[in-house]
Structure formats: C-alpha cells, structure tokens
N, CA, C and O atoms as CSV, one atom per row, in Angstrom:
chain,resi,resn,atom,element,x,y,z
A,1,MET,N,N,49.262,120.582,89.334
A,1,MET,CA,C,50.148,119.358,89.560
A,1,MET,C,C,50.158,119.006,90.990
A,1,MET,O,O,50.334,119.883,91.835
A,2,THR,N,N,49.993,117.859,91.284
A,2,THR,CA,C,50.001,117.330,92.703
A,2,THR,C,C,51.535,117.292,93.190
A,2,THR,O,O,52.510,117.339,92.440
A,3,THR,N,N,51.555,117.205,94.468
A,3,THR,CA,C,52.982,117.099,95.102
A,3,THR,C,C,53.658,115.875,94.641
A,3,THR,O,O,54.864,115.908,94.396
A,4,SER,N,N,52.947,114.765,94.501
A,4,SER,CA,C,53.686,113.480,94.166
A,4,SER,C,C,54.181,113.636,92.567
A,4,SER,O,O,55.247,113.174,92.159
A,5,ASN,N,N,53.334,114.282,91.834
A,5,ASN,CA,C,53.730,114.528,90.400
A,5,ASN,C,C,54.973,115.422,90.281
A,5,ASN,O,O,55.881,115.165,89.491
A,6,ALA,N,N,54.969,116.456,91.082
A,6,ALA,CA,C,55.955,117.430,91.203
A,6,ALA,C,C,57.328,116.731,91.634
A,6,ALA,O,O,58.400,116.980,91.081
A,7,THR,N,N,57.174,115.864,92.641
A,7,THR,CA,C,58.355,115.149,93.183
A,7,THR,C,C,58.843,114.163,92.122
A,7,THR,O,O,60.047,113.962,91.960
A,8,SER,N,N,57.874,113.532,91.381
A,8,SER,CA,C,58.370,112.565,90.409
A,8,SER,C,C,59.012,113.244,89.275
A,8,SER,O,O,59.989,112.727,88.732
A,9,ASN,N,N,58.503,114.431,88.860
A,9,ASN,CA,C,59.023,115.164,87.768
A,9,ASN,C,C,60.442,115.616,88.157
A,9,ASN,O,O,61.369,115.501,87.354
A,10,ALA,N,N,60.611,116.125,89.377
A,10,ALA,CA,C,61.926,116.555,89.826
A,10,ALA,C,C,62.891,115.439,89.833
A,10,ALA,O,O,64.042,115.650,89.449
A,11,SER,N,N,62.503,114.201,90.261
A,11,SER,CA,C,63.290,113.034,90.340
A,11,SER,C,C,63.683,112.619,88.820
A,11,SER,O,O,64.817,112.223,88.548
A,12,ASP,N,N,62.688,112.738,87.887
A,12,ASP,CA,C,62.960,112.407,86.530
A,12,ASP,C,C,63.919,113.396,85.948
A,12,ASP,O,O,64.801,112.996,85.189
A,13,ASN,N,N,63.796,114.746,86.276
A,13,ASN,CA,C,64.765,115.706,85.764
A,13,ASN,C,C,66.131,115.433,86.282
A,13,ASN,O,O,67.095,115.496,85.519
A,14,ALA,N,N,66.270,115.118,87.596
A,14,ALA,CA,C,67.509,114.889,88.171
A,14,ALA,C,C,68.166,113.663,87.436
A,14,ALA,O,O,69.339,113.725,87.067
A,15,ALA,N,N,67.398,112.561,87.232
A,15,ALA,CA,C,67.928,111.393,86.600
A,15,ALA,C,C,68.361,111.665,85.114
A,15,ALA,O,O,69.388,111.167,84.654
A,16,GLU,N,N,67.575,112.434,84.428
A,16,GLU,CA,C,67.907,112.739,82.996
A,16,GLU,C,C,69.216,113.585,83.068
A,16,GLU,O,O,70.168,113.260,82.358
A,17,LEU,N,N,69.289,114.586,83.845
A,17,LEU,CA,C,70.422,115.487,83.875
A,17,LEU,C,C,71.628,114.684,84.251
A,17,LEU,O,O,72.659,114.874,83.605
A,18,TYR,N,N,71.616,113.798,85.234
A,18,TYR,CA,C,72.677,112.936,85.580
A,18,TYR,C,C,73.169,112.119,84.369
A,18,TYR,O,O,74.370,112.004,84.128
A,19,GLY,N,N,72.211,111.558,83.617
A,19,GLY,CA,C,72.541,110.814,82.506
A,19,GLY,C,C,73.266,111.570,81.478
A,19,GLY,O,O,74.241,111.067,80.920
A,20,ARG,N,N,72.817,112.832,81.174
A,20,ARG,CA,C,73.438,113.669,80.187
A,20,ARG,C,C,74.858,113.969,80.715
A,20,ARG,O,O,75.815,113.760,79.969
A,21,ILE,N,N,75.030,114.410,81.866
A,21,ILE,CA,C,76.345,114.681,82.353
A,21,ILE,C,C,77.283,113.504,82.322
A,21,ILE,O,O,78.461,113.629,81.985
A,22,SER,N,N,76.719,112.310,82.695
A,22,SER,CA,C,77.587,111.075,82.669
A,22,SER,C,C,78.099,110.735,81.294
A,22,SER,O,O,79.196,110.201,81.133
A,23,ASN,N,N,77.256,111.066,80.261
A,23,ASN,CA,C,77.548,110.795,78.883
A,23,ASN,C,C,78.635,111.717,78.230
A,23,ASN,O,O,79.162,111.464,77.147
A,24,ASP,N,N,78.904,112.775,78.974
A,24,ASP,CA,C,79.848,113.776,78.540
A,24,ASP,C,C,81.144,113.763,79.362
A,24,ASP,O,O,81.250,114.529,80.320
A,25,GLY,N,N,82.100,112.952,79.037
A,25,GLY,CA,C,83.260,112.718,79.719
A,25,GLY,C,C,84.019,114.034,80.119
A,25,GLY,O,O,84.508,114.193,81.237
A,26,GLU,N,N,84.072,114.901,79.177
A,26,GLU,CA,C,84.832,116.248,79.457
A,26,GLU,C,C,84.079,117.015,80.517
A,26,GLU,O,O,84.685,117.612,81.407
A,27,LEU,N,N,82.800,117.004,80.432
A,27,LEU,CA,C,81.993,117.710,81.542
A,27,LEU,C,C,82.057,117.070,82.817
A,27,LEU,O,O,82.182,117.707,83.863
A,28,THR,N,N,81.970,115.793,82.754
A,28,THR,CA,C,82.108,115.035,84.022
A,28,THR,C,C,83.395,115.276,84.735
A,28,THR,O,O,83.403,115.482,85.949
A,29,GLN,N,N,84.517,115.256,83.996
A,29,GLN,CA,C,85.848,115.566,84.645
A,29,GLN,C,C,85.931,116.950,85.155
A,29,GLN,O,O,86.476,117.207,86.228
A,30,SER,N,N,85.358,117.905,84.342
A,30,SER,CA,C,85.402,119.315,84.797
A,30,SER,C,C,84.573,119.457,86.109
A,30,SER,O,O,85.010,120.091,87.069
A,31,LEU,N,N,83.383,118.852,86.111
A,31,LEU,CA,C,82.679,118.941,87.393
A,31,LEU,C,C,83.389,118.281,88.551
A,31,LEU,O,O,83.374,118.817,89.659
A,32,PHE,N,N,84.003,117.148,88.338
A,32,PHE,CA,C,84.790,116.424,89.299
A,32,PHE,C,C,85.843,117.353,89.857
A,32,PHE,O,O,85.933,117.535,91.072
A,33,ARG,N,N,86.658,117.958,88.965
A,33,ARG,CA,C,87.702,118.842,89.483
A,33,ARG,C,C,87.190,120.022,90.216
A,33,ARG,O,O,87.776,120.454,91.209
A,34,GLN,N,N,86.112,120.548,89.747
A,34,GLN,CA,C,85.523,121.683,90.450
A,34,GLN,C,C,85.043,121.321,91.880
A,34,GLN,O,O,85.245,122.052,92.850
A,35,ALA,N,N,84.373,120.098,91.931
A,35,ALA,CA,C,83.879,119.587,93.230
A,35,ALA,C,C,85.025,119.341,94.228
A,35,ALA,O,O,84.785,119.487,95.427
A,36,LEU,N,N,86.180,119.001,93.842
A,36,LEU,CA,C,87.317,118.712,94.697
A,36,LEU,C,C,87.671,120.177,95.387
A,36,LEU,O,O,87.946,120.257,96.584
A,37,GLN,N,N,87.641,121.148,94.644
A,37,GLN,CA,C,88.124,122.474,95.045
A,37,GLN,C,C,86.919,123.324,95.587
A,37,GLN,O,O,87.099,124.086,96.537
A,38,ASP,N,N,85.701,123.197,94.993
A,38,ASP,CA,C,84.533,124.011,95.307
A,38,ASP,C,C,83.205,123.202,95.281
A,38,ASP,O,O,82.378,123.378,94.387
A,39,PRO,N,N,83.045,122.396,96.190
A,39,PRO,CA,C,81.904,121.491,96.083
A,39,PRO,C,C,80.550,122.223,95.911
A,39,PRO,O,O,79.730,121.802,95.095
A,40,SER,N,N,80.319,123.274,96.645
A,40,SER,CA,C,79.034,123.985,96.485
A,40,SER,C,C,78.922,124.672,95.153
A,40,SER,O,O,77.826,124.791,94.606
A,41,GLY,N,N,80.081,125.144,94.600
A,41,GLY,CA,C,80.109,125.660,93.306
A,41,GLY,C,C,79.796,124.676,92.165
A,41,GLY,O,O,79.239,125.031,91.126
A,42,ALA,N,N,80.171,123.476,92.412
A,42,ALA,CA,C,79.896,122.377,91.462
A,42,ALA,C,C,78.479,122.048,91.465
A,42,ALA,O,O,77.883,121.744,90.432
A,43,LEU,N,N,77.912,122.107,92.652
A,43,LEU,CA,C,76.484,121.798,92.776
A,43,LEU,C,C,75.684,122.923,92.173
A,43,LEU,O,O,74.687,122.630,91.514
A,44,SER,N,N,76.009,124.113,92.328
A,44,SER,CA,C,75.420,125.267,91.705
A,44,SER,C,C,75.502,125.169,90.115
A,44,SER,O,O,74.561,125.473,89.381
A,45,ARG,N,N,76.673,124.734,89.695
A,45,ARG,CA,C,76.866,124.554,88.294
A,45,ARG,C,C,75.889,123.452,87.631
A,45,ARG,O,O,75.322,123.603,86.549
A,46,ILE,N,N,75.791,122.334,88.454
A,46,ILE,CA,C,74.881,121.351,88.024
A,46,ILE,C,C,73.417,121.802,87.954
A,46,ILE,O,O,72.701,121.432,87.024
A,47,VAL,N,N,72.980,122.581,88.911
A,47,VAL,CA,C,71.728,123.185,88.917
A,47,VAL,C,C,71.550,124.127,87.639
A,47,VAL,O,O,70.511,124.129,86.978
A,48,ALA,N,N,72.606,124.891,87.363
A,48,ALA,CA,C,72.499,125.876,86.198
A,48,ALA,C,C,72.441,124.971,84.896
A,48,ALA,O,O,71.687,125.293,83.979
A,49,LEU,N,N,73.170,123.937,84.822
A,49,LEU,CA,C,73.202,123.091,83.631
A,49,LEU,C,C,71.721,122.470,83.453
A,49,LEU,O,O,71.230,122.367,82.328
A,50,GLY,N,N,71.130,122.119,84.450
A,50,GLY,CA,C,69.713,121.617,84.447
A,50,GLY,C,C,68.792,122.711,83.895
A,50,GLY,O,O,67.918,122.411,83.081
A,51,GLU,N,N,68.962,123.970,84.314
A,51,GLU,CA,C,68.133,125.030,83.791
A,51,GLU,C,C,68.385,125.226,82.321
A,51,GLU,O,O,67.445,125.408,81.547
A,52,GLN,N,N,69.571,125.194,81.942
A,52,GLN,CA,C,69.986,125.398,80.617
A,52,GLN,C,C,69.392,124.270,79.644
A,52,GLN,O,O,69.007,124.515,78.500
A,53,ALA,N,N,69.368,123.124,80.185
A,53,ALA,CA,C,68.856,122.009,79.459
A,53,ALA,C,C,67.317,121.832,79.508
A,53,ALA,O,O,66.775,120.910,78.900
A,54,GLY,N,N,66.658,122.692,80.210
A,54,GLY,CA,C,65.261,122.527,80.392
A,54,GLY,C,C,64.873,121.461,81.345
A,54,GLY,O,O,63.763,120.933,81.280
A,55,LEU,N,N,65.807,121.116,82.274
A,55,LEU,CA,C,65.536,120.148,83.305
A,55,LEU,C,C,65.738,120.692,84.686
A,55,LEU,O,O,66.662,120.264,85.377
A,56,PRO,N,N,64.942,121.589,85.109
A,56,PRO,CA,C,65.125,122.299,86.335
A,56,PRO,C,C,65.196,121.320,87.559
A,56,PRO,O,O,64.359,120.431,87.718
A,57,VAL,N,N,66.209,121.529,88.384
A,57,VAL,CA,C,66.469,120.739,89.589
A,57,VAL,C,C,66.812,121.640,90.664
A,57,VAL,O,O,67.279,122.734,90.347
A,58,SER,N,N,66.648,121.346,91.932
A,58,SER,CA,C,67.135,122.099,93.101
A,58,SER,C,C,68.394,121.318,93.539
A,58,SER,O,O,68.610,120.155,93.200
A,59,PRO,N,N,69.204,122.056,94.320
A,59,PRO,CA,C,70.388,121.392,94.916
A,59,PRO,C,C,69.996,120.163,95.774
A,59,PRO,O,O,70.690,119.148,95.730
A,60,GLU,N,N,68.913,120.239,96.540
A,60,GLU,CA,C,68.444,119.135,97.319
A,60,GLU,C,C,68.117,117.916,96.405
A,60,GLU,O,O,68.464,116.781,96.733
A,61,GLU,N,N,67.418,118.186,95.210
A,61,GLU,CA,C,66.969,117.092,94.260
A,61,GLU,C,C,68.268,116.448,93.699
A,61,GLU,O,O,68.341,115.228,93.555
A,62,VAL,N,N,69.284,117.277,93.387
A,62,VAL,CA,C,70.558,116.677,92.926
A,62,VAL,C,C,71.141,115.756,93.954
A,62,VAL,O,O,71.495,114.615,93.659
A,63,LYS,N,N,71.242,116.259,95.178
A,63,LYS,CA,C,71.754,115.500,96.314
A,63,LYS,C,C,71.052,114.193,96.511
A,63,LYS,O,O,71.692,113.156,96.684
A,64,ALA,N,N,69.691,114.230,96.485
A,64,ALA,CA,C,68.854,113.065,96.697
A,64,ALA,C,C,69.083,112.043,95.589
A,64,ALA,O,O,69.185,110.845,95.851
A,65,HIS,N,N,69.160,112.506,94.399
A,65,HIS,CA,C,69.354,111.607,93.259
A,65,HIS,C,C,70.676,110.889,93.463
A,65,HIS,O,O,70.704,109.658,93.457
A,66,LEU,N,N,71.791,111.627,93.647
A,66,LEU,CA,C,73.139,111.048,93.759
A,66,LEU,C,C,73.160,110.054,95.005
A,66,LEU,O,O,73.788,108.996,94.960
A,67,ALA,N,N,72.476,110.438,96.054
A,67,ALA,CA,C,72.485,109.526,97.273
A,67,ALA,C,C,71.788,108.294,97.043
A,67,ALA,O,O,72.031,107.329,97.767
A,68,GLY,N,N,70.870,108.213,96.028
A,68,GLY,CA,C,70.032,107.057,95.760
A,68,GLY,C,C,70.715,106.163,94.655
A,68,GLY,O,O,70.151,105.119,94.329
A,69,LEU,N,N,71.766,106.485,94.135
A,69,LEU,CA,C,72.388,105.739,93.105
A,69,LEU,C,C,73.174,104.600,93.647
A,69,LEU,O,O,73.891,104.748,94.637
A,70,ASP,N,N,73.060,103.476,93.027
A,70,ASP,CA,C,73.875,102.255,93.425
A,70,ASP,C,C,74.989,102.058,92.386
A,70,ASP,O,O,75.030,101.060,91.665
A,71,ASP,N,N,75.878,103.038,92.340
A,71,ASP,CA,C,76.942,103.043,91.259
A,71,ASP,C,C,78.279,103.394,92.015
A,71,ASP,O,O,78.445,104.436,92.650
A,72,GLY,N,N,79.234,102.365,91.861
A,72,GLY,CA,C,80.448,102.556,92.622
A,72,GLY,C,C,81.190,103.841,92.271
A,72,GLY,O,O,81.676,104.538,93.161
A,73,ALA,N,N,81.282,104.157,90.991
A,73,ALA,CA,C,82.032,105.331,90.488
A,73,ALA,C,C,81.438,106.587,91.145
A,73,ALA,O,O,82.142,107.458,91.656
A,74,THR,N,N,80.034,106.623,91.094
A,74,THR,CA,C,79.464,107.903,91.574
A,74,THR,C,C,79.688,107.985,93.129
A,74,THR,O,O,79.975,109.062,93.652
A,75,LYS,N,N,79.559,106.889,93.818
A,75,LYS,CA,C,79.770,106.811,95.293
A,75,LYS,C,C,81.171,107.326,95.547
A,75,LYS,O,O,81.322,108.140,96.458
A,76,GLN,N,N,82.223,106.926,94.821
A,76,GLN,CA,C,83.576,107.335,94.973
A,76,GLN,C,C,83.675,108.788,94.715
A,76,GLN,O,O,84.388,109.493,95.430
A,77,TRP,N,N,82.971,109.286,93.694
A,77,TRP,CA,C,83.067,110.791,93.360
A,77,TRP,C,C,82.431,111.555,94.571
A,77,TRP,O,O,82.952,112.601,94.959
A,78,LEU,N,N,81.371,111.074,95.139
A,78,LEU,CA,C,80.694,111.795,96.255
A,78,LEU,C,C,81.627,111.767,97.473
A,78,LEU,O,O,81.735,112.769,98.181
A,79,ILE,N,N,82.285,110.671,97.722
A,79,ILE,CA,C,83.250,110.594,98.875
A,79,ILE,C,C,84.310,111.730,98.723
A,79,ILE,O,O,84.628,112.436,99.680
A,80,LYS,N,N,84.825,111.866,97.512
A,80,LYS,CA,C,85.940,112.909,97.252
A,80,LYS,C,C,85.333,114.269,97.325
A,80,LYS,O,O,85.997,115.201,97.781
A,81,ALA,N,N,84.141,114.436,96.915
A,81,ALA,CA,C,83.514,115.809,96.715
A,81,ALA,C,C,82.571,116.077,97.900
A,81,ALA,O,O,81.771,117.009,97.823
A,82,ARG,N,N,82.630,115.327,98.955
A,82,ARG,CA,C,81.587,115.346,100.083
A,82,ARG,C,C,81.312,116.802,100.657
A,82,ARG,O,O,80.201,117.158,101.051
A,83,GLY,N,N,82.378,117.557,100.662
A,83,GLY,CA,C,82.300,118.943,101.385
A,83,GLY,C,C,81.032,119.585,101.070
A,83,GLY,O,O,80.375,120.023,102.015
A,84,GLY,N,N,80.539,119.721,99.746
A,84,GLY,CA,C,79.428,120.588,99.512
A,84,GLY,C,C,78.161,119.674,99.023
A,84,GLY,O,O,77.026,120.130,98.889
A,85,LEU,N,N,78.484,118.483,98.808
A,85,LEU,CA,C,77.369,117.562,98.400
A,85,LEU,C,C,76.851,116.785,99.496
A,85,LEU,O,O,75.933,115.987,99.308
C-alpha cells in the first residue's frame, strides 16, 4: 500500500466512523459529555470505537477529520471540547 493510499484509507475510516457516531444520538451525547470533562479520554474512546468497528484511526486522523469539517454543530462541539482535541 502506498502512502497516499494509506492516507486516503485513514481519511475514509475517520469519515465513516464520524458518520456512524453522528447517527447514534445517545453515543454522540455520551462522547460530548465525556469530552467536556476528559477530552483526551473521549478521543481515546473514539479511537477504540473505530477499532471495534473495523475502522482503525489514530488520534491525529480523528483530529484532522474533525478540523476539516464544515459543520457548525461539530465546530461548536470542538470549541467546547478543545482541551484534548
């Protein structure tokens, strides 16, 4: 696998994982509450959720994906959870 393919795959995994989390309101709220109190723990949890779902991502890939979103709700979430993200 080339570096660009690996990068693309990681981006795809982060996007797919974000979509799955976004579609689960209870999980989204749980992660939001955790991020307010323990941002790095929330990030670790997201990475673990990716592993469980067969969508491996690194913390850096999650951060990069979130930073690239043009979504007001996500931007607000990041502002509140900025400490570890």
